[in-house]
Amino acid sequence: MNTLFDKIWDAHVVQKVEDGPTQLYIDRLYCHEVTSPQAFAGMRARGLKCFRPDHIYCMPDHNTPTHDQDKPIEDPVSKAQVDTLAQNAKDFGLTHFGMMDKRNGIIHVVGPERGLTLPGMTIVCGDSHTSTHGAMGAVAFGIGTSEVEMVLASQCILQARPKTMRITIDGKLGKGVTAKDMALYMMSKMTTSGATGYFVEYAGEAVRNLTMEGRLTLCNLSIEMGARGGMVAPDETTFEYIKGREHAPKGEAWDKAVAYWRTLRSDDDAVFDKEVRYDAADIRPMITYGTNPGMGMGIDERIPESDGTASFSKSLDYMGFRPGESLLGKKIDYVFLGACTNGRIEDFRAFASLVKGRRKAEHVVAWLVPGSWMVDAQIREEGLDKVLAEAGFEIRQPGCSACLAMNDDKIPAGKYSVSTSNRNFEGRQGPGARTLLASPLTAAAAAVTGVITDPRELMA
């Protein structure tokens, strides 16, 4: 009667504090440059060493520029954070994938693609989008700085056990509908607090039919519904993705691992604290119109008159939109393809498939940012760089880029950005920036037409 979450969680319990949290063993800690400095400072102040340094991987991503990475970072704050992480990794004997290292990229892209993220693991990082790794059949969640220090010191963490929710999406997705649209659709129905307190397992035909990249996108956005994390049961798609990757088990160890991974599924009679069902046929290409990811709608729909919240009017005022308005044909200024949400090879294939044979709209500034150097290499191996160049697009260097205003890639105040990232909060992409979240296909359609466009109109 156990859920997938129960099986992994229970296998990692060290001890249960009576009337208190659980001491949970952590298989993998990822550290980036933003939330780790205070944790390392705390370790130094207490004279502690890392308990299991070989289980910890460090890489900068939030502050890294997406151009001229071979040169010193110009912004002093960004440079200090990136340099501090490198020094901390060296001082504590940790693996570090620094800038220009071909293993570098966004930490939530690199973990899966290098085989560092595996089914059955518990994984944490000082970043809310750690939920991404749950797509591999892992229990993965973001933690705070003091908790990062806790894991550095003991490879364990104190956590209250979350409730469980299963979201089942039945049927097949329609034309032009992606994993990003699935997530935005769920958020539009459940709101950004609909899964608060829960760990979500995604199930159903539409989820099983997703590629690994699609599942990573889906789980990445779990946190935007308020969930503690999201996960998908590992299956042949998972095993095929992992096999042969750098840190994946090899030989007999592989066979043994897969045998165990096959047991990682919710039992047929498993009971979840909450069950939610959706029909894939109801999902269309989505776009957000407000200032939280739950304020989304089908791209051919109209902005609702209200969503019942006090902040609805304030949000529309910020965006410069009106209730009842259609967004189709609305002029946009920037397009961003990338982030830990949509910076993988499949996302670049989708974008390239739609812009092929077309040209970027002259007034549009487009930032196409691979999630890692491995993705960059795949883009070039497959000739996507040539397709994109012929259409007037340039590929930048890997990093978090315009997902958040922590590096040079900021959207100017008042400008409209169709973005494949995960958050559209006020100022998220730059002070005064107006963000519309969408899939790579919808972003590509906007990039070549210069206005918000239903991608299905441009698909063969």
XYZ file of C-alpha atoms in Angstrom:
460
model
C 0.000 0.000 0.000
C 2.996 2.288 -0.336
C 3.351 5.212 -2.723
C 6.559 5.792 -4.681
C 7.312 8.665 -2.307
C 6.820 6.442 0.754
C 9.222 3.806 -0.560
C 12.070 6.252 -1.141
C 11.465 8.333 1.987
C 11.211 5.312 4.289
C 14.422 3.822 2.869
C 16.285 6.996 3.916
C 14.953 7.504 7.456
C 17.809 7.501 9.977
C 15.585 8.172 12.961
C 12.262 9.765 13.795
C 12.180 12.433 16.467
C 9.160 11.869 18.708
C 6.561 14.584 18.033
C 9.130 16.177 15.754
C 10.818 15.926 12.349
C 12.466 12.981 10.624
C 16.226 12.681 10.309
C 16.585 11.860 6.617
C 19.758 10.635 4.899
C 20.626 12.583 1.741
C 22.271 10.854 -1.233
C 23.194 13.972 -3.188
C 23.717 17.623 -2.289
C 24.045 20.132 -5.113
C 25.564 23.533 -4.250
C 25.457 26.677 -6.348
C 26.946 30.087 -5.622
C 23.912 31.936 -4.237
C 22.736 29.974 -1.193
C 25.940 28.208 -0.124
C 28.370 30.930 1.124
C 26.722 31.310 4.549
C 26.568 27.532 4.945
C 30.296 27.157 4.298
C 31.007 30.101 6.608
C 29.051 28.303 9.336
C 31.113 25.166 8.784
C 34.332 27.138 9.159
C 33.111 28.898 12.295
C 32.417 25.530 13.901
C 35.610 23.896 12.650
C 33.686 21.218 10.726
C 34.562 19.198 7.637
C 32.072 17.804 5.133
C 30.921 14.363 6.276
C 30.704 12.838 2.774
C 32.433 15.180 0.298
C 32.098 12.667 -2.563
C 28.294 13.055 -2.412
C 28.445 16.840 -2.951
C 28.737 18.648 -6.303
C 29.216 22.385 -6.769
C 28.730 24.633 -9.782
C 27.924 28.301 -10.431
C 24.893 29.048 -12.606
C 22.752 31.965 -11.335
C 25.425 34.654 -11.641
C 27.354 33.395 -14.647
C 27.221 35.670 -17.708
C 26.075 34.030 -20.951
C 28.825 35.630 -23.016
C 32.611 35.958 -22.668
C 32.790 33.349 -19.919
C 36.511 33.017 -20.619
C 36.974 36.558 -19.295
C 36.642 37.818 -15.691
C 33.049 38.533 -14.611
C 32.484 42.294 -14.735
C 29.766 42.567 -12.083
C 31.551 42.623 -8.696
C 28.755 40.911 -6.749
C 28.434 38.094 -9.281
C 32.218 37.677 -9.446
C 32.476 37.490 -5.653
C 29.802 34.778 -5.414
C 31.273 32.663 -8.219
C 34.819 33.002 -6.846
C 33.654 32.207 -3.313
C 32.036 28.947 -4.431
C 35.240 27.890 -6.207
C 37.287 28.614 -3.071
C 34.834 26.842 -0.785
C 34.802 23.749 -2.997
C 38.612 23.717 -2.949
C 38.864 24.253 0.810
C 36.350 21.501 1.632
C 37.550 19.026 -1.006
C 34.372 19.052 -3.120
C 33.852 18.396 -6.830
C 33.462 21.717 -8.629
C 32.347 22.303 -12.220
C 33.461 25.903 -12.732
C 32.813 28.305 -15.586
C 34.161 27.060 -18.954
C 34.381 23.523 -17.528
C 32.546 21.426 -20.125
C 30.599 19.808 -17.264
C 29.226 23.185 -16.154
C 25.720 24.479 -16.680
C 22.538 24.974 -14.701
C 22.770 22.579 -11.779
C 19.293 21.122 -12.416
C 20.212 20.374 -16.030
C 23.684 18.970 -15.331
C 22.635 16.570 -12.545
C 20.391 14.370 -14.717
C 22.437 14.622 -17.904
C 25.641 13.505 -16.143
C 23.970 10.574 -14.403
C 24.493 12.163 -10.990
C 20.729 12.159 -10.394
C 19.413 8.598 -10.223
C 16.127 6.867 -9.313
C 15.564 6.164 -5.634
C 17.832 8.976 -4.435
C 17.141 11.735 -1.951
C 18.467 14.976 -3.431
C 18.627 18.505 -2.024
C 19.973 21.899 -3.087
C 19.561 25.424 -1.789
C 17.208 26.186 -4.669
C 13.449 25.668 -4.919
C 13.617 24.131 -8.402
C 15.473 21.101 -7.067
C 12.075 19.468 -7.604
C 13.251 19.014 -11.223
C 15.267 15.915 -10.278
C 12.117 14.108 -9.145
C 11.457 13.352 -12.809
C 14.102 10.635 -12.512
C 12.129 8.867 -9.783
C 13.867 10.596 -6.872
C 12.712 12.503 -3.794
C 14.210 15.924 -4.532
C 13.447 19.253 -2.881
C 14.888 22.683 -2.189
C 16.259 23.624 1.229
C 17.366 26.754 3.086
C 20.905 27.898 3.815
C 20.988 26.550 7.393
C 19.805 23.195 6.037
C 22.578 23.237 3.415
C 25.034 23.543 6.300
C 23.294 20.649 8.063
C 23.783 18.385 5.025
C 27.382 19.515 4.490
C 28.163 18.553 8.078
C 26.162 15.332 8.457
C 24.770 14.245 5.047
C 21.398 14.271 6.832
C 18.571 16.735 7.244
C 15.665 17.227 9.639
C 12.393 17.307 7.732
C 8.693 17.064 8.463
C 7.139 14.352 6.305
C 4.940 15.941 3.612
C 1.536 14.644 2.536
C 1.210 12.847 -0.804
C -0.795 13.804 -3.886
C -1.183 12.045 -7.203
C -2.034 14.078 -10.294
C -3.163 11.836 -13.140
C -3.365 13.199 -16.675
C -5.327 10.813 -18.862
C -5.264 10.597 -22.650
C -2.965 12.025 -25.301
C -1.735 15.600 -25.705
C -2.933 17.555 -28.710
C -0.931 19.282 -31.457
C 1.577 21.833 -30.174
C 0.963 20.951 -26.512
C 4.070 20.310 -24.418
C 5.020 19.416 -20.843
C 5.304 23.150 -20.131
C 1.693 23.615 -21.197
C 0.657 20.702 -18.962
C 2.259 22.394 -15.968
C 0.829 25.845 -16.726
C -2.603 24.270 -17.223
C -2.464 22.506 -13.855
C -1.389 25.712 -12.145
C -4.225 27.656 -13.775
C -6.647 25.111 -12.276
C -4.995 24.515 -8.876
C -3.460 27.986 -8.338
C 0.046 28.543 -6.994
C -0.944 27.210 -3.569
C -3.020 24.209 -4.653
C -0.356 21.651 -3.782
C 1.048 23.305 -0.656
C 2.224 20.726 1.861
C 2.210 17.866 -0.646
C 4.758 15.837 -2.555
C 3.212 15.234 -5.976
C 3.499 12.121 -8.132
C 2.544 12.652 -11.776
C 0.863 9.699 -13.472
C -1.361 8.762 -16.393
C -0.917 8.137 -20.111
C 0.064 11.718 -20.965
C 2.853 11.654 -18.347
C 4.123 8.196 -19.335
C 4.337 9.361 -22.951
C 6.563 12.332 -22.080
C 10.258 12.179 -22.890
C 12.716 12.503 -20.026
C 13.173 16.176 -20.869
C 9.420 16.713 -20.709
C 9.204 15.020 -17.317
C 12.036 17.217 -16.035
C 10.091 20.305 -17.146
C 6.925 19.047 -15.455
C 8.641 18.327 -12.135
C 10.575 21.597 -12.299
C 7.299 23.522 -12.067
C 5.880 21.511 -9.134
C 7.162 24.125 -6.716
C 5.091 26.767 -8.528
C 1.914 25.006 -7.330
C 3.258 25.192 -3.784
C 4.300 21.519 -3.754
C 7.294 20.344 -1.740
C 8.384 18.430 -4.814
C 7.223 16.433 -7.798
C 8.148 13.032 -9.165
C 7.525 10.489 -11.905
C 7.972 6.734 -11.435
C 11.040 5.472 -13.309
C 10.376 3.280 -16.359
C 12.049 2.249 -19.620
C 12.185 5.907 -20.707
C 14.151 6.693 -17.544
C 16.524 3.737 -17.870
C 17.221 4.476 -21.535
C 18.013 8.101 -20.672
C 20.421 7.160 -17.856
C 22.253 4.272 -19.534
C 25.817 5.056 -20.498
C 25.929 8.459 -18.835
C 29.128 9.500 -17.084
C 28.161 8.723 -13.475
C 25.567 6.018 -14.181
C 26.220 2.484 -12.881
C 28.065 0.202 -15.332
C 28.125 -3.558 -16.005
C 26.753 -5.738 -13.216
C 26.093 -2.646 -11.102
C 23.791 -1.389 -13.866
C 21.758 -4.608 -13.939
C 21.439 -4.580 -10.157
C 20.426 -0.902 -10.142
C 17.747 -1.364 -12.806
C 16.313 -4.348 -10.944
C 15.887 -2.121 -7.884
C 14.601 0.846 -9.892
C 11.820 -1.331 -11.339
C 10.415 -1.669 -7.802
C 10.101 2.115 -7.516
C 6.443 2.556 -8.344
C 3.350 3.203 -6.279
C 1.607 -0.023 -5.350
C -1.714 -0.643 -7.084
C -3.529 -0.218 -3.766
C -1.425 2.742 -2.593
C -3.435 5.470 -0.877
C -2.580 9.131 -1.484
C -3.708 11.969 0.768
C -5.188 13.630 -2.307
C -5.991 12.555 -5.885
C -6.475 14.955 -8.837
C -7.299 14.034 -12.442
C -7.129 15.966 -15.702
C -7.869 15.108 -19.321
C -4.987 15.782 -21.725
C -7.509 16.689 -24.428
C -8.491 19.794 -22.451
C -4.955 21.217 -22.531
C -3.925 23.641 -25.256
C -0.811 25.812 -25.717
C -0.748 28.045 -22.634
C 0.477 31.550 -21.807
C 0.453 33.564 -18.589
C -1.125 37.015 -18.394
C -0.356 37.975 -14.775
C 2.410 38.041 -12.196
C 2.330 34.499 -10.838
C 2.572 31.226 -12.797
C -1.018 30.300 -11.875
C -2.370 33.250 -13.888
C -2.380 31.364 -17.166
C -4.826 30.558 -19.949
C -5.053 28.826 -23.311
C -3.311 31.052 -25.822
C -6.559 31.467 -27.797
C -8.612 32.356 -24.707
C -9.320 35.741 -23.141
C -8.080 37.105 -19.823
C -10.746 36.345 -17.189
C -12.767 39.145 -15.624
C -11.396 38.197 -12.198
C -9.730 35.327 -10.368
C -11.277 36.138 -7.015
C -8.094 37.588 -5.484
C -7.407 41.127 -4.302
C -4.163 41.214 -6.311
C -5.803 40.453 -9.684
C -6.268 44.104 -10.757
C -2.823 45.089 -9.474
C -1.286 42.266 -11.485
C -3.049 43.278 -14.707
C -2.078 46.924 -14.150
C 1.561 45.880 -13.865
C 1.298 43.859 -17.078
C -0.641 46.559 -18.938
C -3.504 44.173 -19.712
C -7.297 44.347 -19.240
C -9.881 41.747 -18.208
C -11.529 40.128 -21.224
C -8.598 40.958 -23.509
C -7.101 38.486 -25.981
C -3.306 38.352 -26.053
C -3.072 37.094 -29.631
C -1.378 39.718 -31.786
C 0.090 41.551 -28.780
C 3.520 42.958 -29.670
C 6.432 41.519 -27.679
C 9.993 42.755 -27.267
C 12.074 39.846 -25.931
C 12.085 36.064 -26.200
C 14.010 33.872 -23.774
C 14.598 30.175 -24.429
C 16.391 28.476 -21.557
C 16.445 28.046 -17.744
C 16.238 24.820 -15.741
C 12.671 24.616 -17.060
C 13.313 24.600 -20.812
C 17.052 24.735 -21.491
C 17.463 21.120 -22.662
C 18.157 19.709 -26.124
C 14.501 18.821 -26.743
C 13.546 22.460 -26.131
C 16.060 23.674 -28.708
C 14.832 21.063 -31.195
C 11.269 22.300 -30.723
C 12.253 25.961 -31.091
C 14.362 25.226 -34.177
C 11.586 23.159 -35.790
C 9.266 26.153 -35.734
C 11.692 28.895 -36.817
C 13.241 26.819 -39.623
C 12.758 28.579 -42.944
C 11.551 31.746 -41.200
C 13.296 34.858 -39.850
C 13.373 36.439 -36.432
C 11.226 39.565 -36.231
C 13.569 42.559 -36.461
C 12.391 44.303 -33.298
C 12.631 41.166 -31.133
C 15.674 40.547 -28.941
C 16.077 36.784 -28.538
C 18.259 35.083 -25.937
C 18.731 31.381 -26.631
C 20.643 29.926 -23.698
C 21.547 26.218 -23.408
C 21.164 24.723 -19.950
C 24.678 23.265 -20.075
C 27.759 22.858 -22.231
C 26.544 19.326 -23.010
C 23.318 20.778 -24.459
C 25.422 23.305 -26.413
C 27.461 20.445 -27.890
C 24.302 18.525 -28.839
C 22.876 21.630 -30.554
C 25.982 21.825 -32.738
C 26.209 18.083 -33.384
C 22.628 18.080 -34.670
C 23.141 21.195 -36.803
C 20.500 23.146 -34.910
C 22.938 26.044 -34.583
C 22.926 26.431 -38.379
C 19.111 26.314 -38.552
C 18.897 28.949 -35.825
C 21.614 31.143 -37.370
C 19.845 31.103 -40.754
C 16.708 32.296 -38.973
C 18.637 35.149 -37.342
C 19.231 33.706 -33.870
C 22.436 33.435 -31.835
C 23.199 30.849 -29.167
C 24.598 32.189 -25.920
C 26.754 30.415 -23.335
C 25.155 28.260 -20.595
C 23.703 29.700 -17.397
C 20.462 30.676 -15.693
C 20.430 33.847 -17.817
C 17.171 35.819 -18.013
C 15.241 33.483 -15.711
C 16.100 35.864 -12.885
C 17.776 39.257 -12.638
C 21.054 38.021 -11.118
C 23.281 38.424 -14.170
C 23.622 40.650 -17.238
C 20.575 39.249 -19.077
C 17.840 41.543 -17.749
C 14.628 42.545 -19.516
C 14.253 46.387 -19.481
C 11.385 48.006 -17.568
C 8.052 47.947 -19.380
C 9.199 45.512 -22.058
C 7.303 42.293 -22.788
C 9.207 39.011 -22.631
C 7.853 35.645 -23.774
C 9.901 33.376 -21.565
C 10.295 29.605 -21.197
C 11.438 30.019 -17.578
C 9.415 29.228 -14.452
C 8.449 32.502 -12.786
C 6.759 35.711 -13.916
C 6.802 37.654 -10.625
C 7.117 41.441 -10.737
C 10.754 42.247 -11.500
C 11.775 38.589 -11.797
C 13.464 39.158 -15.178
C 14.530 42.711 -14.328
C 12.987 45.735 -12.557
C 9.697 46.551 -14.285
C 9.988 43.661 -16.765
C 6.733 42.073 -17.963
C 7.009 38.298 -18.322
C 4.696 35.920 -20.165
C 5.530 32.277 -19.448
C 5.130 29.857 -22.335
C 6.544 26.759 -24.024
C 9.502 26.743 -26.454
C 7.034 26.388 -29.364
C 5.032 29.437 -28.265
C 8.253 31.383 -27.663
C 9.465 30.476 -31.166
C 6.156 31.583 -32.716
C 6.454 34.960 -30.966
C 10.094 35.332 -31.992
C 9.381 35.026 -35.725
C 6.095 36.930 -35.817
C 6.992 39.612 -33.262
C 3.602 39.172 -31.587
C 1.942 36.568 -29.372
C 0.965 33.809 -31.766
C -0.687 30.415 -31.431
C 2.179 28.049 -32.386
C -0.274 25.609 -33.958
C -0.810 28.137 -36.756
C 2.861 27.839 -37.750
C 3.214 24.075 -37.356
C 3.271 21.852 -40.422
